[in-house]
Amino acid sequence: MKDFTEMMDAARSRGPCRAVVVGAEDDAILLAVEEARRGGIIQPILVGDRRGVAESARKLSIPVSSYRVVEARSLKEAAAEAVRLVAQGEGDILVKGLIQTADLLHAVLDRGSGLTEGRTLSHVGVFLVPASERFKEKFLLVTDAALVISPTLAQKAEIVQNAIDLAHRIGIPEPIVAILCALETVNTSMPATVDAALLAKMADRGQITGGKVEGPLALDNAISVEAARRKGIRSELAGRADVLVAPDIEAANILYKALVFFADAVEAGIVVGARAPIVLTSRADSARNKLYSLALGALARR
Amino acid sequence: MKDFTEMMDAARSRGPCRAVVVGAEDDAILLAVEEARRGGIIQPILVGDRRGVAESARKLSIPVSSYRVVEARSLKEAAAEAVRLVAQGEGDILVKGLIQTADLLHAVLDRGSGLTEGRTLSHVGVFLVPASERFKEKFLLVTDAALVISPTLAQKAEIVQNAIDLAHRIGIPEPIVAILCALETVNTSMPATVDAALLAKMADRGQITGGKVEGPLALDNAISVEAARRKGIRSELAGRADVLVAPDIEAANILYKALVFFADAVEAGIVVGARAPIVLTSRADSARNKLYSLALGALARR
């Protein structure tokens, strides 16, 4: 898969994905959902205030009468109801509408929700970077910019596994994962380098599967074979990463936003690790970006 | 100052800067130093193995006979000698040649060196970002990508002050500093947000001077007024940052390299906080980039 058009084609070819929208009484999300529906990517199920949804839909000339709409009296109820629908097999993915991310995740992580399997949830961003020779026609994955603040080693291992599993869905059969640090050597006063070395070894020993993991690496020697060579790094994986794993939420979030705001990258993002992917578009996302995230969610469904 | 040509002009107009090169028996550094000398930016003083220096110079047709060369039998001795020259007022800036960064910094930080004033040393990168409307003709400063691993609040305050002081030297009289986090609210389970709020208040109270400090901010709402507005952030500083302060070395280093490798940014970088700036070019830097770093160092000298 070399771009988002191919991603949307792939999503479409799996047939419409039943996307359960939490808090659907919101213009921006309705527009995105309708565009994805018309594109044959999703079949929306709207959960929220029925009157609010109908009002927004009328205003935007969206034929909401052909959608399934499920009434909820509050956003909390909407979240619980949406999670129930997905857990019961009536929906494939969750889509955040007019609800706080924390409230939606809370409903997903609820013990009785049926959507968690005890695995760490993490956010993965999928990028095309116009100024990068490597990533202008090949996806770059970045994780975790949104969920786990300061992951433990065990959580990092799950974050890596989540990203590998998503990479498979978007046409990267054996992704190379770089564990990013400020440098490429193990330094016991830099815990990120210690975790990185451990994650690489865990993958060597089969504790992480489906991809190859290398670290510690700095960003330059993760994505540039030339930079890795100059540093004298002896590794077949250095410089060839498909997936960049940042040491914590700050580093990941800053990388994520640098790609969008400084490198004009095009991006889709979802939360993985639950039984159903969760699409968390935000007000800041463009319409195009929301559409791509819905396609990514549709591809990531079970 | 809108670009590096203007930066070099400004450096030149201050008159040649006496640049003391530590471990000068290195082709790449000799080439950079000679280019800056011919450009009227520096007057080099080479410290190192006299024979090695002469050999490199002959090979590269560099008229090293017009340079002052100071013999040192080892790199450790070269570092100590270079620091002594600067401390005694015979040199203005230090330039890293064929020596490990840690070894050079060790000589600077030595209590008896005369170059430290007890202030935290920090690295500042100065960028132009071609794809950014804001920063394609206006410098963006990023700190600290190279020195302080996990700065305390007190160290962060000094890192901020160091960057503000450097901003003044490159034509930004009252820089706006954004303390970067993963989001823009104070969250007690995210120490970076707590420190960010404290640094902003410290600047309000005059504990940091010469610039305005705002945080916590995410990268998008630090550099885009539109992004800050969408998030509902009420601040005259949000979206208008000149200086980005990352929470730790990993986040800063990843941001730094994302700018260079994903956004094709042009960059100069130096270490500040000592009595003399230190130019730490690396093998990975281009010749142009080394030249700009020397100009930045020349401008930052006392």
XYZ file of N, CA, C and O in Angstrom, chain A residues 159-282:
496
model
N 2.723 -1.918 23.304
C 2.615 -0.814 22.335
C 3.281 -1.218 21.012
O 2.754 -0.985 19.924
N 4.450 -1.847 21.128
C 5.158 -2.318 19.926
C 4.311 -3.369 19.210
O 4.113 -3.309 17.988
N 3.790 -4.333 19.982
C 2.988 -5.393 19.368
C 1.748 -4.808 18.679
O 1.390 -5.213 17.568
N 1.098 -3.871 19.341
C -0.085 -3.223 18.738
C 0.262 -2.587 17.384
O -0.497 -2.693 16.423
N 1.409 -1.916 17.346
C 1.795 -1.235 16.103
C 2.137 -2.242 15.013
O 1.791 -2.048 13.836
N 2.805 -3.328 15.397
C 3.134 -4.377 14.417
C 1.845 -4.970 13.837
O 1.705 -5.141 12.623
N 0.899 -5.262 14.715
C -0.355 -5.855 14.248
C -1.071 -4.908 13.283
O -1.651 -5.345 12.281
N -1.020 -3.626 13.564
C -1.658 -2.665 12.653
C -0.888 -2.577 11.326
O -1.492 -2.497 10.247
N 0.425 -2.626 11.410
C 1.248 -2.572 10.186
C 0.850 -3.690 9.226
O 0.733 -3.473 8.016
N 0.605 -4.883 9.777
C 0.188 -6.005 8.920
C -1.066 -5.651 8.126
O -1.202 -6.021 6.968
N -1.978 -4.921 8.780
C -3.244 -4.596 8.139
C -3.101 -3.589 7.007
O -4.001 -3.434 6.198
N -2.007 -2.856 7.002
C -1.855 -1.852 5.954
C -0.706 -2.214 5.010
O -0.036 -1.354 4.450
N -0.514 -3.512 4.858
C 0.372 -3.972 3.803
C 1.852 -3.971 4.131
O 2.682 -3.926 3.229
N 2.186 -4.007 5.425
C 3.602 -4.145 5.792
C 3.715 -5.479 6.527
O 3.489 -5.553 7.737
N 4.051 -6.557 5.806
C 3.946 -7.891 6.408
C 4.942 -8.140 7.531
O 4.616 -8.836 8.477
N 6.132 -7.606 7.424
C 7.085 -7.801 8.526
C 7.750 -6.460 8.855
O 8.888 -6.194 8.458
N 7.046 -5.622 9.593
C 7.550 -4.273 9.841
C 8.848 -4.265 10.644
O 9.066 -5.128 11.495
N 9.681 -3.287 10.346
C 10.872 -3.038 11.155
C 10.533 -1.911 12.129
O 10.073 -0.838 11.723
N 10.707 -2.203 13.408
C 10.331 -1.272 14.465
C 11.595 -0.687 15.081
O 12.481 -1.432 15.500
N 11.687 0.638 15.137
C 12.820 1.283 15.810
C 12.349 1.846 17.141
O 11.348 2.560 17.202
N 13.075 1.516 18.200
C 12.771 2.078 19.510
C 13.639 3.329 19.658
O 14.862 3.239 19.780
N 12.982 4.474 19.626
C 13.708 5.745 19.568
C 14.235 6.183 20.935
O 13.549 6.071 21.954
N 15.451 6.727 20.898
C 16.080 7.327 22.069
C 16.811 8.572 21.577
O 16.674 8.954 20.420
N 17.592 9.189 22.453
C 18.382 10.333 22.021
C 19.699 9.889 21.384
O 20.388 10.688 20.765
N 20.047 8.629 21.558
C 21.277 8.116 20.948
C 21.163 6.615 20.788
O 20.146 6.027 21.151
N 22.202 5.987 20.253
C 22.078 4.602 19.814
C 22.842 3.614 20.688
O 22.980 2.454 20.328
N 23.307 4.079 21.844
C 24.018 3.160 22.737
C 23.244 3.012 24.049
O 22.430 3.868 24.405
N 23.505 1.907 24.746
C 22.868 1.697 26.046
C 23.597 2.546 27.082
O 24.814 2.487 27.194
N 22.823 3.359 27.788
C 23.387 4.240 28.805
C 22.499 4.099 30.031
O 21.320 4.465 29.993
N 23.065 3.558 31.103
C 22.210 3.229 32.251
C 21.605 4.466 32.910
O 20.651 4.352 33.668
N 22.151 5.644 32.614
C 21.477 6.831 33.162
C 20.395 7.355 32.220
O 19.777 8.379 32.495
N 20.144 6.646 31.136
C 19.046 6.993 30.235
C 18.124 5.778 30.098
O 18.335 4.911 29.245
N 17.092 5.713 30.957
C 16.237 4.518 30.989
C 15.641 4.155 29.621
O 15.420 2.983 29.337
N 15.428 5.154 28.774
C 14.860 4.861 27.457
C 15.779 3.948 26.650
O 15.304 3.090 25.894
N 17.096 4.110 26.829
C 18.021 3.263 26.062
C 18.032 1.833 26.597
O 18.193 0.880 25.842
N 17.843 1.713 27.905
C 17.790 0.381 28.520
C 16.544 -0.359 28.039
O 16.607 -1.506 27.587
N 15.400 0.308 28.099
C 14.165 -0.309 27.607
C 14.287 -0.677 26.127
O 13.791 -1.722 25.697
N 14.909 0.184 25.361
C 15.025 -0.069 23.925
C 15.820 -1.346 23.663
O 15.425 -2.185 22.847
N 16.939 -1.487 24.370
C 17.753 -2.692 24.196
C 16.951 -3.929 24.597
O 16.988 -4.967 23.926
N 16.191 -3.803 25.686
C 15.403 -4.942 26.165
C 14.298 -5.312 25.176
O 14.044 -6.488 24.921
N 13.662 -4.308 24.596
C 12.593 -4.585 23.627
C 13.157 -5.300 22.394
O 12.537 -6.232 21.864
N 14.342 -4.872 21.957
C 14.961 -5.528 20.801
C 15.238 -6.996 21.120
O 14.964 -7.896 20.323
N 15.764 -7.218 22.311
C 16.064 -8.603 22.705
C 14.783 -9.417 22.880
O 14.716 -10.588 22.510
N 13.725 -8.783 23.433
C 12.441 -9.487 23.583
C 11.914 -9.956 22.220
O 11.357 -11.055 22.100
N 12.095 -9.107 21.217
C 11.637 -9.505 19.878
C 12.510 -10.645 19.342
O 12.003 -11.608 18.759
N 13.825 -10.566 19.580
C 14.714 -11.664 19.158
C 14.267 -12.993 19.769
O 14.404 -14.051 19.165
N 13.765 -12.935 21.001
C 13.388 -14.155 21.719
C 11.927 -14.550 21.504
O 11.411 -15.416 22.195
N 11.256 -13.871 20.608
C 9.875 -14.242 20.311
C 8.853 -13.720 21.296
O 7.709 -14.152 21.294
N 9.250 -12.760 22.151
C 8.270 -12.194 23.086
C 7.456 -11.091 22.420
O 6.466 -10.624 22.970
N 7.924 -10.647 21.283
C 7.165 -9.745 20.414
C 7.240 -10.423 19.047
O 8.318 -10.867 18.648
N 6.119 -10.511 18.361
C 6.121 -11.292 17.115
C 5.570 -10.512 15.932
O 4.873 -9.515 16.106
N 5.923 -10.972 14.748
C 5.344 -10.404 13.533
C 6.132 -9.250 12.949
O 5.747 -8.682 11.920
N 7.237 -8.893 13.598
C 8.050 -7.802 13.076
C 9.447 -7.903 13.660
O 9.737 -8.779 14.493
N 10.334 -7.039 13.205
C 11.690 -7.006 13.737
C 11.864 -5.719 14.518
O 11.384 -4.671 14.106
N 12.541 -5.815 15.647
C 12.653 -4.656 16.534
C 14.124 -4.319 16.738
O 14.933 -5.197 17.039
N 14.483 -3.047 16.579
C 15.861 -2.605 16.803
C 15.877 -1.357 17.682
O 15.026 -0.464 17.538
N 16.822 -1.326 18.606
C 16.978 -0.180 19.466
C 18.091 -0.433 20.453
O 18.522 -1.585 20.596
N 18.606 0.554 21.138
C 18.256 1.963 20.969
C 18.754 2.539 19.645
O 19.848 2.201 19.198
N 17.946 3.407 19.061
C 18.334 4.157 17.876
C 17.893 5.600 18.042
O 16.846 5.867 18.649
N 18.686 6.523 17.529
C 18.210 7.901 17.416
C 17.387 7.992 16.135
O 17.480 7.124 15.262
N 16.575 9.018 16.013
C 15.669 9.101 14.867
C 16.430 9.029 13.543
O 15.989 8.357 12.610
N 17.573 9.704 13.466
C 18.293 9.702 12.190
C 18.755 8.299 11.810
O 18.554 7.866 10.679
N 19.328 7.588 12.760
C 19.778 6.258 12.362
C 18.672 5.206 12.374
O 18.879 4.068 11.973
N 17.473 5.587 12.771
C 16.307 4.708 12.607
C 15.795 4.736 11.167
O 15.352 3.725 10.638
N 15.855 5.913 10.544
C 15.203 6.051 9.232
C 16.166 6.285 8.073
O 15.736 6.301 6.927
N 17.437 6.474 8.362
C 18.394 6.712 7.284
C 19.542 5.712 7.383
O 20.309 5.709 8.356
N 19.656 4.851 6.374
C 20.727 3.855 6.341
C 22.081 4.569 6.338
O 23.034 4.140 6.987
N 22.128 5.693 5.628
C 23.350 6.492 5.539
C 23.765 7.020 6.932
O 24.928 6.943 7.318
N 22.783 7.542 7.684
C 23.085 8.040 9.030
C 23.550 6.902 9.937
O 24.470 7.070 10.742
N 22.925 5.748 9.806
C 23.309 4.595 10.632
C 24.728 4.144 10.295
O 25.525 3.817 11.172
N 25.036 4.165 8.999
C 26.367 3.761 8.546
C 27.429 4.725 9.099
O 28.462 4.326 9.606
N 27.134 6.031 9.003
C 28.085 7.027 9.504
C 28.363 6.853 10.985
O 29.455 7.133 11.472
N 27.333 6.412 11.727
C 27.507 6.194 13.169
C 28.195 4.856 13.456
O 28.411 4.507 14.619
N 28.436 4.084 12.411
C 29.091 2.788 12.608
C 28.195 1.751 13.261
O 28.679 0.838 13.939
N 26.898 1.874 13.085
C 25.976 0.915 13.708
C 25.906 -0.349 12.850
O 25.555 -0.279 11.677
N 26.255 -1.469 13.447
C 26.209 -2.741 12.707
C 24.856 -3.396 12.936
O 24.647 -4.080 13.934
N 23.934 -3.138 12.052
C 22.594 -3.709 12.186
C 21.939 -3.644 10.827
O 21.997 -2.618 10.152
N 21.318 -4.758 10.448
C 20.606 -4.755 9.168
C 19.308 -3.972 9.251
O 18.676 -3.691 8.241
N 18.883 -3.679 10.462
C 17.588 -3.010 10.638
C 17.744 -1.492 10.746
O 16.829 -0.742 10.382
N 18.893 -1.045 11.234
C 19.087 0.395 11.439
C 18.907 1.139 10.126
O 19.396 0.707 9.078
N 18.167 2.231 10.182
C 17.943 3.046 8.994
C 16.780 2.588 8.151
O 16.423 3.245 7.172
N 16.156 1.472 8.529
C 15.105 0.905 7.673
C 13.770 0.775 8.390
O 12.928 -0.032 8.020
N 13.545 1.583 9.403
C 12.336 1.435 10.225
C 11.060 1.780 9.458
O 11.024 2.714 8.667
N 10.023 0.993 9.727
C 8.664 1.324 9.289
C 7.877 1.941 10.437
O 6.935 2.693 10.218
N 8.233 1.557 11.651
C 7.500 1.967 12.849
C 8.469 2.668 13.802
O 9.545 2.138 14.077
N 8.095 3.840 14.277
C 8.901 4.554 15.263
C 8.177 4.534 16.600
O 7.033 5.002 16.704
N 8.822 3.992 17.621
C 8.233 3.934 18.959
C 8.965 4.934 19.834
O 10.169 4.802 20.073
N 8.264 5.942 20.294
C 8.890 6.977 21.122
C 8.914 6.512 22.571
O 8.102 5.682 22.980
N 9.835 7.046 23.375
C 9.962 6.576 24.760
C 8.790 6.956 25.662
O 8.541 6.290 26.653
N 8.091 8.047 25.337
C 6.957 8.425 26.180
C 5.978 9.276 25.376
O 6.214 9.574 24.202
N 4.894 9.665 26.022
C 3.832 10.365 25.310
C 4.298 11.734 24.810
O 3.879 12.187 23.739
N 5.180 12.399 25.554
C 5.634 13.720 25.122
C 6.443 13.611 23.829
O 6.193 14.334 22.861
N 7.405 12.718 23.836
C 8.253 12.575 22.646
C 7.414 12.166 21.438
O 7.598 12.685 20.332
N 6.474 11.244 21.654
C 5.649 10.772 20.541
C 4.742 11.886 20.033
O 4.587 12.095 18.824
N 4.139 12.614 20.961
C 3.211 13.682 20.572
C 3.936 14.789 19.820
O 3.434 15.330 18.825
N 5.130 15.113 20.288
C 5.919 16.160 19.634
C 6.347 15.688 18.237
O 6.277 16.448 17.263
N 6.756 14.426 18.119
C 7.123 13.891 16.801
C 5.918 13.922 15.861
O 6.012 14.351 14.711
N 4.799 13.464 16.387
C 3.548 13.424 15.616
C 3.229 14.805 15.049
O 2.977 14.983 13.853
N 3.272 15.798 15.922
C 2.880 17.146 15.504
C 3.956 17.812 14.655
O 3.645 18.630 13.789
N 5.206 17.444 14.873
C 6.265 17.968 14.000
C 6.043 17.460 12.578
O 6.218 18.201 11.604
N 5.638 16.206 12.451
C 5.384 15.656 11.120
C 4.260 16.423 10.424
O 4.360 16.775 9.253
N 3.206 16.720 11.172
C 2.057 17.404 10.565
C 2.359 18.884 10.335
O 2.107 19.411 9.245
N 2.941 19.557 11.338
C 3.040 21.015 11.263
C 4.338 21.503 10.628
O 4.395 22.613 10.123
N 5.396 20.708 10.665
C 6.659 21.149 10.065
C 6.958 20.412 8.754
O 7.717 20.906 7.935
N 6.418 19.202 8.601
C 6.785 18.402 7.424
C 5.587 18.178 6.516
O 5.686 17.408 5.562
N 4.460 18.861 6.810
C 3.281 18.748 5.942
C 2.841 17.312 5.714
O 2.331 16.980 4.643
N 3.050 16.463 6.703
C 2.698 15.057 6.531
C 1.181 14.887 6.506
O 0.442 15.655 7.122
N 0.730 13.885 5.782
C -0.671 13.495 5.766
C -0.803 12.312 6.707
O 0.063 11.437 6.730
N -1.898 12.280 7.455
C -1.913 11.366 8.589
C -3.279 10.754 8.834
O -4.318 11.370 8.579
N -3.270 9.523 9.333
C -4.468 8.888 9.885
C -4.058 8.328 11.240
O -2.893 7.977 11.426
N -5.007 8.262 12.175
C -4.631 7.732 13.479
C -5.767 6.971 14.136
O -6.929 7.354 13.981
N -5.424 5.893 14.824
C -6.430 5.156 15.586
C -5.833 4.613 16.880
O -4.617 4.585 17.055
N -6.755 4.179 17.753
C -6.343 3.514 18.982
C -6.530 2.014 18.790
O -7.619 1.577 18.366
N -5.491 1.248 19.078
C -5.567 -0.200 18.939
C -5.241 -0.873 20.266
O -4.764 -0.232 21.195
N -5.515 -2.164 20.334
C -5.237 -2.913 21.554
C -6.511 -3.432 22.204
O -6.472 -4.359 23.003
N -7.654 -2.816 21.848
C -8.942 -3.340 22.313
C -9.469 -4.322 21.261
O -8.862 -4.486 20.198
N -10.606 -4.959 21.531
C -11.128 -5.913 20.541
C -11.596 -5.212 19.276
O -11.679 -5.816 18.220
N -11.916 -3.917 19.407
C -12.290 -3.144 18.218
C -11.435 -1.882 18.178
O -11.177 -1.270 19.206
N -11.009 -1.482 16.994
C -10.259 -0.225 16.904
C -11.144 0.975 17.217
O -12.364 0.911 17.037
N -10.518 2.021 17.682
C -11.249 3.226 18.056
C -10.692 4.390 17.242
O -9.480 4.634 17.250
N -11.578 5.082 16.542
C -11.155 6.223 15.737
C -11.385 7.488 16.554
O -12.517 7.786 16.943
N -10.293 8.189 16.856
C -10.377 9.393 17.693
C -10.065 10.623 16.854
O -8.976 11.171 16.957
N -10.942 11.038 15.996
C -10.628 12.259 15.255
C -10.872 13.450 16.175
O -11.666 13.384 17.101
N -10.151 14.511 15.930
C -10.325 15.702 16.766
C -10.715 16.872 15.877
O -10.620 16.812 14.651
